[in-house]
mmCIF file with all atom_site columns, C-alpha atoms and ligand atoms in Angstrom:
data_model
loop_
_atom_site.group_PDB
_atom_site.id
_atom_site.type_symbol
_atom_site.label_atom_id
_atom_site.label_alt_id
_atom_site.label_comp_id
_atom_site.label_asym_id
_atom_site.label_entity_id
_atom_site.label_seq_id
_atom_site.pdbx_PDB_ins_code
_atom_site.Cartn_x
_atom_site.Cartn_y
_atom_site.Cartn_z
_atom_site.occupancy
_atom_site.B_iso_or_equiv
_atom_site.pdbx_formal_charge
_atom_site.auth_seq_id
_atom_site.auth_comp_id
_atom_site.auth_asym_id
_atom_site.auth_atom_id
_atom_site.pdbx_PDB_model_num
ATOM   1   C  CA  . MET R 1 1   ? -56.835 -40.682 -22.419 1.00 90.00 ? 1319 MET R CA  1
ATOM   2   C  CA  . PRO R 1 2   ? -55.919 -37.760 -20.302 1.00 91.00 ? 1320 PRO R CA  1
ATOM   3   C  CA  . GLU R 1 3   ? -56.189 -38.635 -16.652 1.00 91.00 ? 1321 GLU R CA  1
ATOM   4   C  CA  . LYS R 1 4   ? -58.579 -36.977 -14.397 1.00 93.00 ? 1322 LYS R CA  1
ATOM   5   C  CA  . TYR R 1 5   ? -59.368 -34.240 -17.003 1.00 96.00 ? 1323 TYR R CA  1
ATOM   6   C  CA  . GLN R 1 6   ? -62.716 -33.528 -15.395 1.00 95.00 ? 1324 GLN R CA  1
ATOM   7   C  CA  . GLU R 1 7   ? -60.921 -32.136 -12.288 1.00 96.00 ? 1325 GLU R CA  1
ATOM   8   C  CA  . ARG R 1 8   ? -57.876 -30.702 -13.991 1.00 97.00 ? 1326 ARG R CA  1
ATOM   9   C  CA  . PHE R 1 9   ? -59.281 -29.198 -17.145 1.00 98.00 ? 1327 PHE R CA  1
ATOM   10  C  CA  . VAL R 1 10  ? -61.337 -26.029 -17.580 1.00 98.00 ? 1328 VAL R CA  1
ATOM   11  C  CA  . ASN R 1 11  ? -64.902 -26.846 -18.784 1.00 98.00 ? 1329 ASN R CA  1
ATOM   12  C  CA  . TYR R 1 12  ? -65.124 -24.039 -21.091 1.00 97.00 ? 1330 TYR R CA  1
ATOM   13  C  CA  . LEU R 1 13  ? -68.463 -24.768 -22.777 1.00 97.00 ? 1331 LEU R CA  1
ATOM   14  C  CA  . ASP R 1 14  ? -71.594 -26.852 -22.670 1.00 97.00 ? 1332 ASP R CA  1
ATOM   15  C  CA  . VAL R 1 15  ? -73.530 -27.373 -25.781 1.00 97.00 ? 1333 VAL R CA  1
ATOM   16  C  CA  . ASP R 1 16  ? -77.280 -28.553 -25.878 1.00 98.00 ? 1334 ASP R CA  1
ATOM   17  C  CA  . HIS R 1 17  ? -78.329 -30.565 -28.861 1.00 98.00 ? 1335 HIS R CA  1
ATOM   18  C  CA  . LEU R 1 18  ? -82.113 -30.596 -28.692 1.00 97.00 ? 1336 LEU R CA  1
ATOM   19  C  CA  . ASP R 1 19  ? -82.664 -32.689 -31.834 1.00 96.00 ? 1337 ASP R CA  1
ATOM   20  C  CA  . ARG R 1 20  ? -80.246 -35.468 -30.593 1.00 96.00 ? 1338 ARG R CA  1
ATOM   21  C  CA  . LYS R 1 21  ? -81.309 -35.053 -26.975 1.00 97.00 ? 1339 LYS R CA  1
ATOM   22  C  CA  . ARG R 1 22  ? -77.705 -34.771 -26.124 1.00 98.00 ? 1340 ARG R CA  1
ATOM   23  C  CA  . VAL R 1 23  ? -75.380 -32.471 -24.047 1.00 98.00 ? 1341 VAL R CA  1
ATOM   24  C  CA  . ARG R 1 24  ? -71.779 -32.058 -25.012 1.00 98.00 ? 1342 ARG R CA  1
ATOM   25  C  CA  . LYS R 1 25  ? -69.276 -30.643 -22.433 1.00 98.00 ? 1343 LYS R CA  1
ATOM   26  C  CA  . MET R 1 26  ? -66.107 -29.240 -23.788 1.00 98.00 ? 1344 MET R CA  1
ATOM   27  C  CA  . TYR R 1 27  ? -62.765 -29.232 -21.797 1.00 98.00 ? 1345 TYR R CA  1
ATOM   28  C  CA  . VAL R 1 28  ? -59.267 -27.700 -22.422 1.00 98.00 ? 1346 VAL R CA  1
ATOM   29  C  CA  . ASN R 1 29  ? -56.186 -28.353 -20.374 1.00 98.00 ? 1347 ASN R CA  1
ATOM   30  C  CA  . PRO R 1 30  ? -55.360 -25.336 -18.138 1.00 98.00 ? 1348 PRO R CA  1
ATOM   31  C  CA  . GLU R 1 31  ? -52.074 -24.441 -19.864 1.00 97.00 ? 1349 GLU R CA  1
ATOM   32  C  CA  . ALA R 1 32  ? -53.729 -23.970 -23.205 1.00 97.00 ? 1350 ALA R CA  1
ATOM   33  C  CA  . HIS R 1 33  ? -56.559 -22.211 -21.655 1.00 97.00 ? 1351 HIS R CA  1
ATOM   34  C  CA  . ALA R 1 34  ? -54.017 -19.697 -20.083 1.00 97.00 ? 1352 ALA R CA  1
ATOM   35  C  CA  . ALA R 1 35  ? -52.094 -19.341 -23.393 1.00 96.00 ? 1353 ALA R CA  1
ATOM   36  C  CA  . ALA R 1 36  ? -55.417 -18.405 -25.203 1.00 95.00 ? 1354 ALA R CA  1
ATOM   37  C  CA  . GLN R 1 37  ? -56.405 -15.915 -22.388 1.00 93.00 ? 1355 GLN R CA  1
ATOM   38  C  CA  . ALA R 1 38  ? -53.004 -14.317 -23.097 1.00 93.00 ? 1356 ALA R CA  1
ATOM   39  C  CA  . ASP R 1 39  ? -53.648 -14.220 -26.852 1.00 92.00 ? 1357 ASP R CA  1
ATOM   40  C  CA  . GLN R 1 40  ? -51.115 -16.823 -27.538 1.00 93.00 ? 1358 GLN R CA  1
ATOM   41  C  CA  . GLU R 1 41  ? -51.185 -19.700 -30.147 1.00 92.00 ? 1359 GLU R CA  1
ATOM   42  C  CA  . LEU R 1 42  ? -52.468 -22.920 -28.602 1.00 94.00 ? 1360 LEU R CA  1
ATOM   43  C  CA  . PRO R 1 43  ? -49.146 -24.517 -27.175 1.00 95.00 ? 1361 PRO R CA  1
ATOM   44  C  CA  . ASP R 1 44  ? -47.726 -27.924 -27.844 1.00 95.00 ? 1362 ASP R CA  1
ATOM   45  C  CA  . GLY R 1 45  ? -49.435 -30.364 -25.741 1.00 96.00 ? 1363 GLY R CA  1
ATOM   46  C  CA  . THR R 1 46  ? -52.910 -28.675 -26.140 1.00 98.00 ? 1364 THR R CA  1
ATOM   47  C  CA  . VAL R 1 47  ? -55.677 -31.206 -25.302 1.00 98.00 ? 1365 VAL R CA  1
ATOM   48  C  CA  . LEU R 1 48  ? -59.266 -30.421 -26.194 1.00 98.00 ? 1366 LEU R CA  1
ATOM   49  C  CA  . ILE R 1 49  ? -62.003 -32.918 -24.987 1.00 98.00 ? 1367 ILE R CA  1
ATOM   50  C  CA  . MET R 1 50  ? -65.498 -33.287 -25.997 1.00 98.00 ? 1368 MET R CA  1
ATOM   51  C  CA  . GLU R 1 51  ? -67.871 -35.406 -23.824 1.00 97.00 ? 1369 GLU R CA  1
ATOM   52  C  CA  . ASP R 1 52  ? -71.268 -36.571 -25.103 1.00 98.00 ? 1370 ASP R CA  1
ATOM   53  C  CA  . HIS R 1 53  ? -73.970 -37.180 -22.517 1.00 98.00 ? 1371 HIS R CA  1
ATOM   54  C  CA  . ASP R 1 54  ? -77.524 -38.219 -23.032 1.00 98.00 ? 1372 ASP R CA  1
ATOM   55  C  CA  . ALA R 1 55  ? -79.960 -35.422 -21.802 1.00 98.00 ? 1373 ALA R CA  1
ATOM   56  C  CA  . LYS R 1 56  ? -82.485 -36.253 -19.194 1.00 98.00 ? 1374 LYS R CA  1
ATOM   57  C  CA  . THR R 1 57  ? -86.154 -36.905 -20.580 1.00 98.00 ? 1375 THR R CA  1
ATOM   58  C  CA  . ASP R 1 58  ? -89.393 -37.321 -18.703 1.00 97.00 ? 1376 ASP R CA  1
ATOM   59  C  CA  . ALA R 1 59  ? -91.628 -40.376 -18.940 1.00 97.00 ? 1377 ALA R CA  1
ATOM   60  C  CA  . GLY R 1 60  ? -92.988 -39.225 -22.147 1.00 97.00 ? 1378 GLY R CA  1
ATOM   61  C  CA  . GLY R 1 61  ? -89.527 -38.840 -23.671 1.00 96.00 ? 1379 GLY R CA  1
ATOM   62  C  CA  . ASN R 1 62  ? -89.621 -35.010 -23.614 1.00 97.00 ? 1380 ASN R CA  1
ATOM   63  C  CA  . LEU R 1 63  ? -86.628 -33.211 -22.660 1.00 98.00 ? 1381 LEU R CA  1
ATOM   64  C  CA  . VAL R 1 64  ? -86.291 -31.799 -19.203 1.00 98.00 ? 1382 VAL R CA  1
ATOM   65  C  CA  . ARG R 1 65  ? -84.894 -28.444 -18.551 1.00 97.00 ? 1383 ARG R CA  1
ATOM   66  C  CA  . ASP R 1 66  ? -83.048 -26.924 -15.493 1.00 97.00 ? 1384 ASP R CA  1
ATOM   67  C  CA  . ALA R 1 67  ? -84.010 -23.512 -13.999 1.00 97.00 ? 1385 ALA R CA  1
ATOM   68  C  CA  . ASP R 1 68  ? -81.834 -21.765 -16.568 1.00 97.00 ? 1386 ASP R CA  1
ATOM   69  C  CA  . GLY R 1 69  ? -83.630 -23.549 -19.424 1.00 97.00 ? 1387 GLY R CA  1
ATOM   70  C  CA  . ARG R 1 70  ? -80.648 -25.698 -20.240 1.00 98.00 ? 1388 ARG R CA  1
ATOM   71  C  CA  . LEU R 1 71  ? -80.774 -29.516 -20.716 1.00 98.00 ? 1389 LEU R CA  1
ATOM   72  C  CA  . ILE R 1 72  ? -79.606 -31.863 -17.871 1.00 98.00 ? 1390 ILE R CA  1
ATOM   73  C  CA  . ALA R 1 73  ? -76.740 -34.056 -18.667 1.00 98.00 ? 1391 ALA R CA  1
ATOM   74  C  CA  . LEU R 1 74  ? -77.029 -37.728 -17.502 1.00 97.00 ? 1392 LEU R CA  1
ATOM   75  C  CA  . GLU R 1 75  ? -73.957 -39.630 -16.254 1.00 95.00 ? 1393 GLU R CA  1
ATOM   76  C  CA  . PRO R 1 76  ? -72.034 -41.535 -17.349 1.00 92.00 ? 1394 PRO R CA  1
ATOM   77  C  CA  . VAL R 1 77  ? -70.644 -39.946 -20.385 1.00 95.00 ? 1395 VAL R CA  1
ATOM   78  C  CA  . SER R 1 78  ? -71.622 -41.929 -23.740 1.00 95.00 ? 1396 SER R CA  1
ATOM   79  C  CA  . ASN R 1 79  ? -68.528 -41.054 -25.819 1.00 97.00 ? 1397 ASN R CA  1
ATOM   80  C  CA  . ILE R 1 80  ? -65.351 -38.986 -25.207 1.00 98.00 ? 1398 ILE R CA  1
ATOM   81  C  CA  . PHE R 1 81  ? -63.639 -37.311 -28.199 1.00 98.00 ? 1399 PHE R CA  1
ATOM   82  C  CA  . VAL R 1 82  ? -60.117 -36.091 -27.867 1.00 98.00 ? 1400 VAL R CA  1
ATOM   83  C  CA  . MET R 1 83  ? -57.883 -33.868 -29.975 1.00 97.00 ? 1401 MET R CA  1
ATOM   84  C  CA  . GLU R 1 84  ? -54.190 -33.202 -29.087 1.00 97.00 ? 1402 GLU R CA  1
ATOM   85  C  CA  . LYS R 1 85  ? -51.539 -30.939 -30.471 1.00 96.00 ? 1403 LYS R CA  1
ATOM   86  C  CA  . ASN R 1 86  ? -47.963 -32.314 -30.501 1.00 96.00 ? 1404 ASN R CA  1
ATOM   87  C  CA  . ALA R 1 87  ? -45.107 -30.681 -32.387 1.00 92.00 ? 1405 ALA R CA  1
ATOM   88  C  CA  . ALA R 1 88  ? -43.668 -34.234 -33.063 1.00 93.00 ? 1406 ALA R CA  1
ATOM   89  C  CA  . TRP R 1 89  ? -46.735 -35.131 -35.201 1.00 91.00 ? 1407 TRP R CA  1
ATOM   90  C  CA  . THR R 1 90  ? -47.166 -33.798 -38.624 1.00 82.00 ? 1408 THR R CA  1
ATOM   91  C  CA  . THR R 1 91  ? -50.456 -34.757 -40.028 1.00 76.00 ? 1409 THR R CA  1
ATOM   92  C  CA  . ASP R 1 92  ? -52.860 -33.276 -42.596 1.00 75.00 ? 1410 ASP R CA  1
ATOM   93  C  CA  . ASN R 1 93  ? -54.107 -31.325 -39.621 1.00 81.00 ? 1411 ASN R CA  1
ATOM   94  C  CA  . GLY R 1 94  ? -51.056 -29.395 -38.603 1.00 84.00 ? 1412 GLY R CA  1
ATOM   95  C  CA  . HIS R 1 95  ? -49.880 -31.058 -35.487 1.00 94.00 ? 1413 HIS R CA  1
ATOM   96  C  CA  . TRP R 1 96  ? -53.269 -32.389 -34.185 1.00 95.00 ? 1414 TRP R CA  1
ATOM   97  C  CA  . ASP R 1 97  ? -54.272 -35.878 -33.664 1.00 95.00 ? 1415 ASP R CA  1
ATOM   98  C  CA  . TYR R 1 98  ? -57.486 -37.554 -32.721 1.00 96.00 ? 1416 TYR R CA  1
ATOM   99  C  CA  . ALA R 1 99  ? -58.830 -40.219 -30.335 1.00 97.00 ? 1417 ALA R CA  1
ATOM   100 C  CA  . TRP R 1 100 ? -62.350 -41.584 -29.477 1.00 98.00 ? 1418 TRP R CA  1
ATOM   101 C  CA  . TYR R 1 101 ? -62.874 -43.416 -26.125 1.00 97.00 ? 1419 TYR R CA  1
ATOM   102 C  CA  . LEU R 1 102 ? -65.720 -45.162 -24.497 1.00 95.00 ? 1420 LEU R CA  1
ATOM   103 C  CA  . PRO R 1 103 ? -67.018 -44.242 -21.002 1.00 90.00 ? 1421 PRO R CA  1
ATOM   104 C  CA  . ASN R 1 104 ? -64.573 -46.779 -19.402 1.00 88.00 ? 1422 ASN R CA  1
ATOM   105 C  CA  . GLY R 1 105 ? -61.645 -45.015 -20.996 1.00 90.00 ? 1423 GLY R CA  1
ATOM   106 C  CA  . ILE R 1 106 ? -61.001 -47.790 -23.465 1.00 94.00 ? 1424 ILE R CA  1
ATOM   107 C  CA  . PRO R 1 107 ? -60.312 -46.650 -26.998 1.00 97.00 ? 1425 PRO R CA  1
ATOM   108 C  CA  . LYS R 1 108 ? -63.366 -47.279 -29.249 1.00 97.00 ? 1426 LYS R CA  1
ATOM   109 C  CA  . PRO R 1 109 ? -62.452 -50.443 -31.093 1.00 96.00 ? 1427 PRO R CA  1
ATOM   110 C  CA  . ASP R 1 110 ? -63.940 -49.840 -34.461 1.00 96.00 ? 1428 ASP R CA  1
ATOM   111 C  CA  . ALA R 1 111 ? -63.211 -46.022 -34.502 1.00 96.00 ? 1429 ALA R CA  1
ATOM   112 C  CA  . LYS R 1 112 ? -62.475 -44.525 -37.786 1.00 96.00 ? 1430 LYS R CA  1
ATOM   113 C  CA  . PHE R 1 113 ? -60.495 -41.165 -37.782 1.00 95.00 ? 1431 PHE R CA  1
ATOM   114 C  CA  . GLU R 1 114 ? -60.536 -40.042 -41.507 1.00 94.00 ? 1432 GLU R CA  1
ATOM   115 C  CA  . GLY R 1 115 ? -63.752 -38.025 -40.755 1.00 95.00 ? 1433 GLY R CA  1
ATOM   116 C  CA  . CYS R 1 116 ? -62.172 -36.174 -37.842 1.00 95.00 ? 1434 CYS R CA  1
ATOM   117 C  CA  . PHE R 1 117 ? -59.322 -34.918 -40.077 1.00 94.00 ? 1435 PHE R CA  1
ATOM   118 C  CA  . SER R 1 118 ? -61.517 -34.004 -43.000 1.00 93.00 ? 1436 SER R CA  1
ATOM   119 C  CA  . CYS R 1 119 ? -64.027 -32.278 -41.038 1.00 95.00 ? 1437 CYS R CA  1
ATOM   120 C  CA  . HIS R 1 120 ? -61.700 -30.417 -38.711 1.00 95.00 ? 1438 HIS R CA  1
ATOM   121 C  CA  . THR R 1 121 ? -59.474 -29.310 -41.630 1.00 93.00 ? 1439 THR R CA  1
ATOM   122 C  CA  . SER R 1 122 ? -62.407 -27.256 -42.621 1.00 94.00 ? 1440 SER R CA  1
ATOM   123 C  CA  . ARG R 1 123 ? -61.440 -25.087 -39.636 1.00 94.00 ? 1441 ARG R CA  1
ATOM   124 C  CA  . ALA R 1 124 ? -57.657 -24.821 -40.500 1.00 93.00 ? 1442 ALA R CA  1
ATOM   125 C  CA  . GLU R 1 125 ? -57.821 -21.075 -40.178 1.00 93.00 ? 1443 GLU R CA  1
ATOM   126 C  CA  . ARG R 1 126 ? -59.239 -21.580 -36.710 1.00 94.00 ? 1444 ARG R CA  1
ATOM   127 C  CA  . ASP R 1 127 ? -56.362 -23.953 -35.687 1.00 94.00 ? 1445 ASP R CA  1
ATOM   128 C  CA  . PHE R 1 128 ? -58.687 -26.887 -36.590 1.00 95.00 ? 1446 PHE R CA  1
ATOM   129 C  CA  . THR R 1 129 ? -61.029 -26.280 -33.668 1.00 97.00 ? 1447 THR R CA  1
ATOM   130 C  CA  . PHE R 1 130 ? -64.689 -25.491 -33.813 1.00 96.00 ? 1448 PHE R CA  1
ATOM   131 C  CA  . THR R 1 131 ? -65.882 -24.314 -30.359 1.00 97.00 ? 1449 THR R CA  1
ATOM   132 C  CA  . PHE R 1 132 ? -62.574 -23.467 -28.650 1.00 97.00 ? 1450 PHE R CA  1
ATOM   133 C  CA  . TRP R 1 133 ? -61.676 -20.812 -31.178 1.00 95.00 ? 1451 TRP R CA  1
ATOM   134 C  CA  . LYS R 1 134 ? -65.048 -19.385 -31.039 1.00 94.00 ? 1452 LYS R CA  1
ATOM   135 C  CA  . PHE R 1 135 ? -64.962 -19.432 -27.236 1.00 95.00 ? 1453 PHE R CA  1
ATOM   136 C  CA  . VAL R 1 136 ? -61.726 -17.497 -27.185 1.00 93.00 ? 1454 VAL R CA  1
ATOM   137 C  CA  . SER R 1 137 ? -62.871 -14.934 -29.867 1.00 91.00 ? 1455 SER R CA  1
ATOM   138 C  CA  . ASP R 1 138 ? -66.254 -14.433 -28.016 1.00 91.00 ? 1456 ASP R CA  1
ATOM   139 C  CA  . GLN R 1 139 ? -64.332 -13.523 -24.841 1.00 86.00 ? 1457 GLN R CA  1
ATOM   140 C  CA  . LYS R 1 140 ? -62.501 -10.613 -26.513 1.00 83.00 ? 1458 LYS R CA  1
ATOM   141 C  CA  . LYS R 1 141 ? -65.819 -8.951  -27.635 1.00 81.00 ? 1459 LYS R CA  1
HETATM 142 C  C1  . HEC M 2 .   ? -68.678 -33.789 -39.768 1.00 91.23 ? 2401 HEC M C1  1
HETATM 143 C  C2  . HEC M 2 .   ? -67.786 -33.014 -39.106 1.00 91.23 ? 2401 HEC M C2  1
HETATM 144 C  C3  . HEC M 2 .   ? -67.016 -33.603 -37.816 1.00 91.23 ? 2401 HEC M C3  1
HETATM 145 C  C4  . HEC M 2 .   ? -66.365 -34.759 -37.595 1.00 91.23 ? 2401 HEC M C4  1
HETATM 146 C  C5  . HEC M 2 .   ? -66.410 -35.948 -38.680 1.00 91.23 ? 2401 HEC M C5  1
HETATM 147 C  C6  . HEC M 2 .   ? -65.734 -34.850 -36.392 1.00 91.23 ? 2401 HEC M C6  1
HETATM 148 N  N1  . HEC M 2 .   ? -65.931 -33.587 -35.799 1.00 91.23 ? 2401 HEC M N1  1
HETATM 149 FE FE1 . HEC M 2 .   ? -65.178 -32.906 -34.071 1.00 91.23 ? 2401 HEC M FE1 1
HETATM 150 N  N2  . HEC M 2 .   ? -66.402 -31.397 -34.072 1.00 91.23 ? 2401 HEC M N2  1
HETATM 151 C  C7  . HEC M 2 .   ? -67.115 -30.986 -35.094 1.00 91.23 ? 2401 HEC M C7  1
HETATM 152 C  C8  . HEC M 2 .   ? -68.092 -29.960 -34.666 1.00 91.23 ? 2401 HEC M C8  1
HETATM 153 C  C9  . HEC M 2 .   ? -69.215 -29.251 -35.541 1.00 91.23 ? 2401 HEC M C9  1
HETATM 154 C  C10 . HEC M 2 .   ? -67.712 -29.621 -33.298 1.00 91.23 ? 2401 HEC M C10 1
HETATM 155 C  C11 . HEC M 2 .   ? -68.454 -28.689 -32.430 1.00 91.23 ? 2401 HEC M C11 1
HETATM 156 C  C12 . HEC M 2 .   ? -69.537 -29.610 -31.696 1.00 91.23 ? 2401 HEC M C12 1
HETATM 157 C  C13 . HEC M 2 .   ? -70.784 -29.007 -31.125 1.00 91.23 ? 2401 HEC M C13 1
HETATM 158 O  O1  . HEC M 2 .   ? -70.926 -27.868 -31.188 1.00 91.23 ? 2401 HEC M O1  1
HETATM 159 O  O2  . HEC M 2 .   ? -71.619 -29.785 -30.586 1.00 91.23 ? 2401 HEC M O2  1
HETATM 160 C  C14 . HEC M 2 .   ? -66.551 -30.362 -32.943 1.00 91.23 ? 2401 HEC M C14 1
HETATM 161 C  C15 . HEC M 2 .   ? -65.949 -30.433 -31.854 1.00 91.23 ? 2401 HEC M C15 1
HETATM 162 C  C16 . HEC M 2 .   ? -64.954 -31.456 -31.469 1.00 91.23 ? 2401 HEC M C16 1
HETATM 163 C  C17 . HEC M 2 .   ? -64.171 -31.227 -30.340 1.00 91.23 ? 2401 HEC M C17 1
HETATM 164 C  C18 . HEC M 2 .   ? -64.057 -30.045 -29.286 1.00 91.23 ? 2401 HEC M C18 1
HETATM 165 C  C19 . HEC M 2 .   ? -63.142 -29.066 -29.662 1.00 91.23 ? 2401 HEC M C19 1
HETATM 166 C  C20 . HEC M 2 .   ? -63.619 -28.242 -30.827 1.00 91.23 ? 2401 HEC M C20 1
HETATM 167 O  O3  . HEC M 2 .   ? -62.955 -28.272 -31.967 1.00 91.23 ? 2401 HEC M O3  1
HETATM 168 O  O4  . HEC M 2 .   ? -64.711 -27.579 -30.701 1.00 91.23 ? 2401 HEC M O4  1
HETATM 169 C  C21 . HEC M 2 .   ? -63.296 -32.490 -30.238 1.00 91.23 ? 2401 HEC M C21 1
HETATM 170 C  C22 . HEC M 2 .   ? -62.236 -32.731 -29.335 1.00 91.23 ? 2401 HEC M C22 1
HETATM 171 C  C23 . HEC M 2 .   ? -63.507 -33.081 -31.469 1.00 91.23 ? 2401 HEC M C23 1
HETATM 172 N  N3  . HEC M 2 .   ? -64.566 -32.435 -32.208 1.00 91.23 ? 2401 HEC M N3  1
HETATM 173 C  C24 . HEC M 2 .   ? -62.999 -34.309 -31.699 1.00 91.23 ? 2401 HEC M C24 1
HETATM 174 C  C25 . HEC M 2 .   ? -63.356 -35.048 -32.847 1.00 91.23 ? 2401 HEC M C25 1
HETATM 175 C  C26 . HEC M 2 .   ? -62.980 -36.614 -33.083 1.00 91.23 ? 2401 HEC M C26 1
HETATM 176 C  C27 . HEC M 2 .   ? -61.910 -37.305 -32.129 1.00 91.23 ? 2401 HEC M C27 1
HETATM 177 C  C28 . HEC M 2 .   ? -63.517 -36.863 -34.208 1.00 91.23 ? 2401 HEC M C28 1
HETATM 178 C  C29 . HEC M 2 .   ? -63.428 -38.105 -35.012 1.00 91.23 ? 2401 HEC M C29 1
HETATM 179 C  C30 . HEC M 2 .   ? -63.516 -39.463 -34.127 1.00 91.23 ? 2401 HEC M C30 1
HETATM 180 C  C31 . HEC M 2 .   ? -64.170 -35.755 -34.735 1.00 91.23 ? 2401 HEC M C31 1
HETATM 181 N  N4  . HEC M 2 .   ? -64.195 -34.873 -33.905 1.00 91.23 ? 2401 HEC M N4  1
HETATM 182 C  C32 . HEC M 2 .   ? -65.010 -35.841 -35.979 1.00 91.23 ? 2401 HEC M C32 1
HETATM 183 C  C33 . HEC M 2 .   ? -67.276 -31.604 -36.291 1.00 91.23 ? 2401 HEC M C33 1
HETATM 184 C  C34 . HEC M 2 .   ? -66.723 -32.804 -36.649 1.00 91.23 ? 2401 HEC M C34 1
#
């Protein structure tokens, strides 16, 4: 579990999921963010984090929006998903491995990781990432 990532990391994207009444906040470590800005490959030690938050609803269960029309993330987080690249690891997903934490930072006891590998492998040509690759390529437009 990367320490103090909310302070150290770059929150590069928030995704509103209306159907699931959920907000996802995506973070990347500053070193990998800098490398991506400089058009370099994601370096060894890259960490990407996805936080799930319940979205704020009114008494009738309807989603509440902020002044910009975005959903409002409630605290605490409900789940924390992590992927990390380490040259020492050779997995089916290049050098990436996955972790899933509960809000208190404890690894989710019954977590299964086959799905992380198989689903993220579908983005092999994007270095196994969904949103970060897109974020970087969108910035170049
Ligand atoms: C069925 C496909 C699927 C599975 C299974 C899956 N992911 Fe993802 N993952 C996604 C998608 C799609 C996104 C973008 C999420 C969004 O836009 O809300 C994502 C985003 C992420 C991100 C943010 C960086 C990025 O690539 O955009 C992390 C970190 C992550 N997933 C970790 C995990 C972990 C850990 C597991 C297993 C416990 C897992 N994922 C299982 C599809 C999947």
